[in-house]
Amino acid sequence: MMEESLIFLAIAFNQNLPLLTAWLLDRLFGDPLRLPHPVVGFGKAISFFEHRLNQGSHRRLKGALVSVFLVAGVYLTTFFLLRQAAFFSSGLLLSLQILLIFYSLAGTTLIREVRMVFKAIDSSSEEGRKQVARIVGRDTSRLSAQEVRTAALETLAENLSDGVMAPLFWYLLLGVPGMLAYKMVNTLDSMIGYQNERYHRFGCFAARMDDVANYIPARLTAFLMVLVAGRPSLLLFVARYGKQHASPNSGYPEAALAGILDCRFGGPHDYFGEEVWKPYIGTNPRTLTTEDMQLAVRINRRAESLMILLVILSATLLYL
């Protein structure tokens, strides 16, 4: 029995070494600012096709074909790159897996940015607006101090889903290639998935693809947040408010955090000069504080750690 247990532990360790190492690297360092990042390359590829094809007729079809081409291209390129690395040496394969997983996780950097937002807004409204503009897509020039803090925490909750949980979910289903393909899906949505005059036709397929890719991860994120907070009764709150968000997915992690903090998210947002009203999530319009941010960060970290554990256990059982 002892020998079987040791064999099981050895298999689990070897199977999950790339993930564990990459996750620890993200916890320690965050995104490597001085190294080339795959998402930057994804963005350049998307811009290349968008500038050339988002004009004239058949924009929906062209946008759909570009989206499928880029996502499939990332998956296949990563798959064959890993195959070639395995052919040369197991060490090269391990190193490449660690690097790609590390690039795909975006938990630590966003937490640092949110902390900087709260530090800046405590200094001055202008500094807070400038800092939060680094992590949100809306116009921040007229935000109040409360709106700056709200925007930062909304982004923190959403990023836990699409920056950590969703990549890990797709890693479990499709390995490292699936993780990178998801990052392309998410990048496509963040660049062309807007409902405005320029993108609503060309980017509509990318936006729907992102909705599908995040459907389970968003709800799983909310569940894990409520679980680690020790507040299972909040699942009813999440079920009520999560579906009221304009996005079919973002509302769930935001609702979980709003319930945990007993605050209110949503309201008017300014995108590309157009005011967009997002339904309120929660009912308590109280002033947010640095203590709220610190609690939100702790919840993020605990939920992330639990997800890592679940992925490791699931991957080990599937391997056996």
Short mmCIF file of N, CA, C and O in Angstrom, two decimals, residues 126-196:
data_model
loop_
_atom_site.label_atom_id
_atom_site.label_comp_id
_atom_site.label_asym_id
_atom_site.label_seq_id
_atom_site.Cartn_x
_atom_site.Cartn_y
_atom_site.Cartn_z
N GLU A 126 -6.66 62.39 -9.54
CA GLU A 126 -6.03 62.35 -10.86
C GLU A 126 -5.07 61.17 -10.99
O GLU A 126 -5.04 60.48 -12.01
N GLU A 127 -4.27 60.92 -9.95
CA GLU A 127 -3.36 59.79 -9.98
C GLU A 127 -4.13 58.48 -10.04
O GLU A 127 -3.72 57.54 -10.74
N GLY A 128 -5.22 58.41 -9.31
CA GLY A 128 -6.04 57.20 -9.33
C GLY A 128 -6.64 56.94 -10.70
O GLY A 128 -6.66 55.80 -11.16
N ARG A 129 -7.10 58.00 -11.36
CA ARG A 129 -7.67 57.84 -12.71
C ARG A 129 -6.63 57.35 -13.70
O ARG A 129 -6.89 56.49 -14.54
N LYS A 130 -5.43 57.91 -13.62
CA LYS A 130 -4.35 57.50 -14.51
C LYS A 130 -3.98 56.04 -14.28
O LYS A 130 -3.73 55.29 -15.22
N GLN A 131 -3.94 55.64 -13.02
CA GLN A 131 -3.53 54.28 -12.69
C GLN A 131 -4.57 53.26 -13.12
O GLN A 131 -4.24 52.21 -13.68
N VAL A 132 -5.85 53.55 -12.88
CA VAL A 132 -6.88 52.59 -13.23
C VAL A 132 -7.04 52.48 -14.74
O VAL A 132 -7.49 51.45 -15.26
N ALA A 133 -6.65 53.52 -15.48
CA ALA A 133 -6.71 53.48 -16.94
C ALA A 133 -5.81 52.40 -17.52
O ALA A 133 -6.02 51.96 -18.66
N ARG A 134 -4.84 51.94 -16.75
CA ARG A 134 -3.92 50.89 -17.20
C ARG A 134 -4.60 49.52 -17.25
O ARG A 134 -4.12 48.63 -17.95
N ILE A 135 -5.71 49.35 -16.54
CA ILE A 135 -6.29 48.02 -16.45
C ILE A 135 -7.75 47.95 -16.90
O ILE A 135 -8.35 46.87 -16.87
N VAL A 136 -8.34 49.08 -17.30
CA VAL A 136 -9.73 49.05 -17.78
C VAL A 136 -9.79 49.65 -19.17
O VAL A 136 -8.93 50.45 -19.56
N GLY A 137 -10.84 49.28 -19.92
CA GLY A 137 -10.97 49.78 -21.28
C GLY A 137 -11.83 51.01 -21.40
O GLY A 137 -11.96 51.56 -22.48
N ARG A 138 -12.42 51.46 -20.31
CA ARG A 138 -13.33 52.60 -20.36
C ARG A 138 -12.58 53.92 -20.21
O ARG A 138 -11.40 53.95 -19.85
N ASP A 139 -13.27 55.02 -20.48
CA ASP A 139 -12.71 56.36 -20.26
C ASP A 139 -12.71 56.63 -18.76
O ASP A 139 -13.76 56.57 -18.11
N THR A 140 -11.56 56.95 -18.21
CA THR A 140 -11.45 57.16 -16.76
C THR A 140 -11.29 58.62 -16.37
O THR A 140 -11.14 58.93 -15.18
N SER A 141 -11.34 59.53 -17.34
CA SER A 141 -10.98 60.93 -17.08
C SER A 141 -11.93 61.64 -16.12
O SER A 141 -11.56 62.64 -15.50
N ARG A 142 -13.16 61.14 -16.00
CA ARG A 142 -14.14 61.83 -15.14
C ARG A 142 -14.61 60.96 -13.97
O ARG A 142 -15.60 61.28 -13.32
N LEU A 143 -13.90 59.90 -13.69
CA LEU A 143 -14.32 59.00 -12.62
C LEU A 143 -14.08 59.63 -11.25
O LEU A 143 -13.06 60.27 -11.01
N SER A 144 -15.02 59.39 -10.35
CA SER A 144 -14.83 59.80 -8.97
C SER A 144 -13.94 58.79 -8.26
O SER A 144 -13.64 57.72 -8.81
N ALA A 145 -13.54 59.11 -7.03
CA ALA A 145 -12.69 58.18 -6.28
C ALA A 145 -13.40 56.84 -6.08
O ALA A 145 -12.79 55.77 -6.19
N GLN A 146 -14.69 56.89 -5.76
CA GLN A 146 -15.47 55.67 -5.57
C GLN A 146 -15.53 54.86 -6.87
O GLN A 146 -15.39 53.63 -6.86
N GLU A 147 -15.72 55.54 -7.99
CA GLU A 147 -15.81 54.85 -9.28
C GLU A 147 -14.47 54.24 -9.67
O GLU A 147 -14.42 53.17 -10.30
N VAL A 148 -13.37 54.88 -9.31
CA VAL A 148 -12.04 54.32 -9.59
C VAL A 148 -11.86 53.03 -8.82
O VAL A 148 -11.41 52.00 -9.36
N ARG A 149 -12.20 53.04 -7.54
CA ARG A 149 -12.06 51.84 -6.72
C ARG A 149 -12.98 50.73 -7.22
O ARG A 149 -12.60 49.55 -7.27
N THR A 150 -14.20 51.11 -7.59
CA THR A 150 -15.15 50.11 -8.10
C THR A 150 -14.63 49.48 -9.39
O THR A 150 -14.69 48.26 -9.56
N ALA A 151 -14.13 50.31 -10.29
CA ALA A 151 -13.61 49.80 -11.56
C ALA A 151 -12.46 48.82 -11.34
O ALA A 151 -12.36 47.78 -12.00
N ALA A 152 -11.59 49.14 -10.39
CA ALA A 152 -10.45 48.27 -10.11
C ALA A 152 -10.90 46.92 -9.56
O ALA A 152 -10.40 45.87 -9.97
N LEU A 153 -11.88 46.93 -8.67
CA LEU A 153 -12.33 45.67 -8.07
C LEU A 153 -13.17 44.85 -9.05
O LEU A 153 -13.10 43.61 -9.06
N GLU A 154 -13.95 45.51 -9.90
CA GLU A 154 -14.67 44.79 -10.95
C GLU A 154 -13.68 44.07 -11.87
O GLU A 154 -13.87 42.90 -12.22
N THR A 155 -12.62 44.78 -12.24
CA THR A 155 -11.60 44.20 -13.11
C THR A 155 -10.86 43.06 -12.42
O THR A 155 -10.52 42.05 -13.05
N LEU A 156 -10.61 43.21 -11.14
CA LEU A 156 -9.94 42.15 -10.38
C LEU A 156 -10.77 40.87 -10.41
O LEU A 156 -10.22 39.78 -10.62
N ALA A 157 -12.07 40.99 -10.18
CA ALA A 157 -12.94 39.81 -10.20
C ALA A 157 -13.01 39.19 -11.58
O ALA A 157 -12.91 37.96 -11.73
N GLU A 158 -13.17 40.02 -12.60
CA GLU A 158 -13.26 39.51 -13.97
C GLU A 158 -11.96 38.86 -14.40
O GLU A 158 -11.94 37.81 -15.06
N ASN A 159 -10.83 39.47 -14.01
CA ASN A 159 -9.53 38.93 -14.41
C ASN A 159 -9.26 37.59 -13.75
O ASN A 159 -8.56 36.74 -14.31
N LEU A 160 -9.77 37.38 -12.53
CA LEU A 160 -9.59 36.08 -11.89
C LEU A 160 -10.17 34.99 -12.77
O LEU A 160 -9.61 33.90 -12.89
N SER A 161 -11.29 35.30 -13.43
CA SER A 161 -11.92 34.32 -14.32
C SER A 161 -11.14 34.16 -15.62
O SER A 161 -10.69 33.07 -15.95
N ASP A 162 -10.97 35.26 -16.37
CA ASP A 162 -10.37 35.10 -17.70
C ASP A 162 -8.85 35.14 -17.71
O ASP A 162 -8.23 34.80 -18.72
N GLY A 163 -8.23 35.56 -16.59
CA GLY A 163 -6.78 35.60 -16.55
C GLY A 163 -6.15 34.42 -15.82
O GLY A 163 -4.95 34.16 -15.96
N VAL A 164 -6.95 33.69 -15.06
CA VAL A 164 -6.42 32.58 -14.27
C VAL A 164 -7.27 31.32 -14.43
O VAL A 164 -6.80 30.28 -14.89
N MET A 165 -8.54 31.41 -14.04
CA MET A 165 -9.39 30.22 -14.01
C MET A 165 -9.64 29.64 -15.41
O MET A 165 -9.56 28.42 -15.60
N ALA A 166 -9.96 30.48 -16.37
CA ALA A 166 -10.24 29.98 -17.71
C ALA A 166 -9.00 29.35 -18.35
O ALA A 166 -9.10 28.26 -18.94
N PRO A 167 -7.81 29.99 -18.29
CA PRO A 167 -6.63 29.30 -18.82
C PRO A 167 -6.38 27.95 -18.16
O PRO A 167 -6.02 26.98 -18.83
N LEU A 168 -6.59 27.86 -16.84
CA LEU A 168 -6.39 26.59 -16.15
C LEU A 168 -7.45 25.57 -16.57
O LEU A 168 -7.15 24.38 -16.72
N PHE A 169 -8.68 26.01 -16.78
CA PHE A 169 -9.75 25.13 -17.23
C PHE A 169 -9.40 24.53 -18.60
O PHE A 169 -9.54 23.32 -18.82
N TRP A 170 -8.95 25.38 -19.52
CA TRP A 170 -8.63 24.89 -20.86
C TRP A 170 -7.33 24.10 -20.88
O TRP A 170 -7.15 23.22 -21.73
N TYR A 171 -6.45 24.38 -19.93
CA TYR A 171 -5.26 23.54 -19.76
C TYR A 171 -5.66 22.13 -19.37
O TYR A 171 -5.12 21.15 -19.89
N LEU A 172 -6.61 22.02 -18.48
CA LEU A 172 -7.07 20.70 -18.04
C LEU A 172 -7.72 19.94 -19.20
O LEU A 172 -7.52 18.73 -19.35
N LEU A 173 -8.48 20.64 -20.04
CA LEU A 173 -9.18 19.98 -21.14
C LEU A 173 -8.28 19.69 -22.33
O LEU A 173 -8.34 18.59 -22.91
N LEU A 174 -7.43 20.65 -22.71
CA LEU A 174 -6.68 20.55 -23.97
C LEU A 174 -5.18 20.77 -23.82
O LEU A 174 -4.48 20.94 -24.82
N GLY A 175 -4.68 20.77 -22.59
CA GLY A 175 -3.25 20.91 -22.39
C GLY A 175 -2.75 22.31 -22.68
O GLY A 175 -3.52 23.27 -22.80
N VAL A 176 -1.44 22.43 -22.81
CA VAL A 176 -0.82 23.73 -23.07
C VAL A 176 -1.33 24.36 -24.37
O VAL A 176 -1.59 25.57 -24.41
N PRO A 177 -1.49 23.59 -25.47
CA PRO A 177 -2.03 24.22 -26.69
C PRO A 177 -3.41 24.83 -26.47
O PRO A 177 -3.71 25.91 -27.00
N GLY A 178 -4.26 24.16 -25.69
CA GLY A 178 -5.58 24.71 -25.39
C GLY A 178 -5.51 25.97 -24.57
O GLY A 178 -6.31 26.90 -24.75
N MET A 179 -4.54 26.02 -23.68
CA MET A 179 -4.34 27.20 -22.84
C MET A 179 -3.96 28.41 -23.71
O MET A 179 -4.51 29.51 -23.55
N LEU A 180 -3.04 28.21 -24.64
CA LEU A 180 -2.61 29.30 -25.53
C LEU A 180 -3.73 29.69 -26.49
O LEU A 180 -3.92 30.88 -26.79
N ALA A 181 -4.48 28.69 -26.98
CA ALA A 181 -5.61 29.00 -27.87
C ALA A 181 -6.64 29.85 -27.14
O ALA A 181 -7.21 30.79 -27.72
N TYR A 182 -6.89 29.54 -25.86
CA TYR A 182 -7.82 30.37 -25.09
C TYR A 182 -7.31 31.80 -24.98
O TYR A 182 -8.10 32.75 -25.08
N LYS A 183 -6.01 31.98 -24.77
CA LYS A 183 -5.46 33.33 -24.67
C LYS A 183 -5.69 34.11 -25.97
O LYS A 183 -5.95 35.32 -25.93
N MET A 184 -5.62 33.43 -27.11
CA MET A 184 -5.93 34.09 -28.37
C MET A 184 -7.41 34.47 -28.44
O MET A 184 -7.77 35.58 -28.87
N VAL A 185 -8.29 33.57 -28.00
CA VAL A 185 -9.72 33.87 -27.96
C VAL A 185 -9.97 35.12 -27.12
O VAL A 185 -10.70 36.04 -27.51
N ASN A 186 -9.36 35.17 -25.94
CA ASN A 186 -9.55 36.28 -25.03
C ASN A 186 -8.98 37.58 -25.59
O ASN A 186 -9.56 38.66 -25.42
N THR A 187 -7.84 37.48 -26.28
CA THR A 187 -7.23 38.67 -26.88
C THR A 187 -8.08 39.20 -28.02
O THR A 187 -8.25 40.41 -28.18
N LEU A 188 -8.63 38.29 -28.83
CA LEU A 188 -9.53 38.70 -29.90
C LEU A 188 -10.72 39.48 -29.34
O LEU A 188 -11.07 40.54 -29.85
N ASP A 189 -11.32 38.97 -28.28
CA ASP A 189 -12.47 39.65 -27.70
C ASP A 189 -12.10 41.01 -27.14
O ASP A 189 -12.85 41.97 -27.30
N SER A 190 -10.94 41.10 -26.49
CA SER A 190 -10.53 42.37 -25.89
C SER A 190 -10.17 43.42 -26.93
O SER A 190 -10.21 44.62 -26.64
N MET A 191 -9.86 42.99 -28.16
CA MET A 191 -9.47 43.94 -29.19
C MET A 191 -10.58 44.26 -30.18
O MET A 191 -10.71 45.41 -30.62
N ILE A 192 -11.37 43.27 -30.56
CA ILE A 192 -12.39 43.51 -31.60
C ILE A 192 -13.79 43.09 -31.18
O ILE A 192 -14.72 43.16 -31.98
N GLY A 193 -13.97 42.68 -29.94
CA GLY A 193 -15.28 42.19 -29.51
C GLY A 193 -16.21 43.24 -28.97
O GLY A 193 -17.03 42.94 -28.09
N TYR A 194 -16.11 44.47 -29.47
CA TYR A 194 -16.94 45.57 -28.97
C TYR A 194 -18.19 45.76 -29.83
O TYR A 194 -18.16 45.56 -31.05
N GLN A 195 -19.26 46.20 -29.18
CA GLN A 195 -20.52 46.47 -29.89
C GLN A 195 -20.59 47.93 -30.31
O GLN A 195 -21.51 48.65 -29.95
N ASN A 196 -19.61 48.38 -31.08
CA ASN A 196 -19.66 49.75 -31.61
C ASN A 196 -19.61 49.69 -33.14
O ASN A 196 -19.53 48.61 -33.73
#
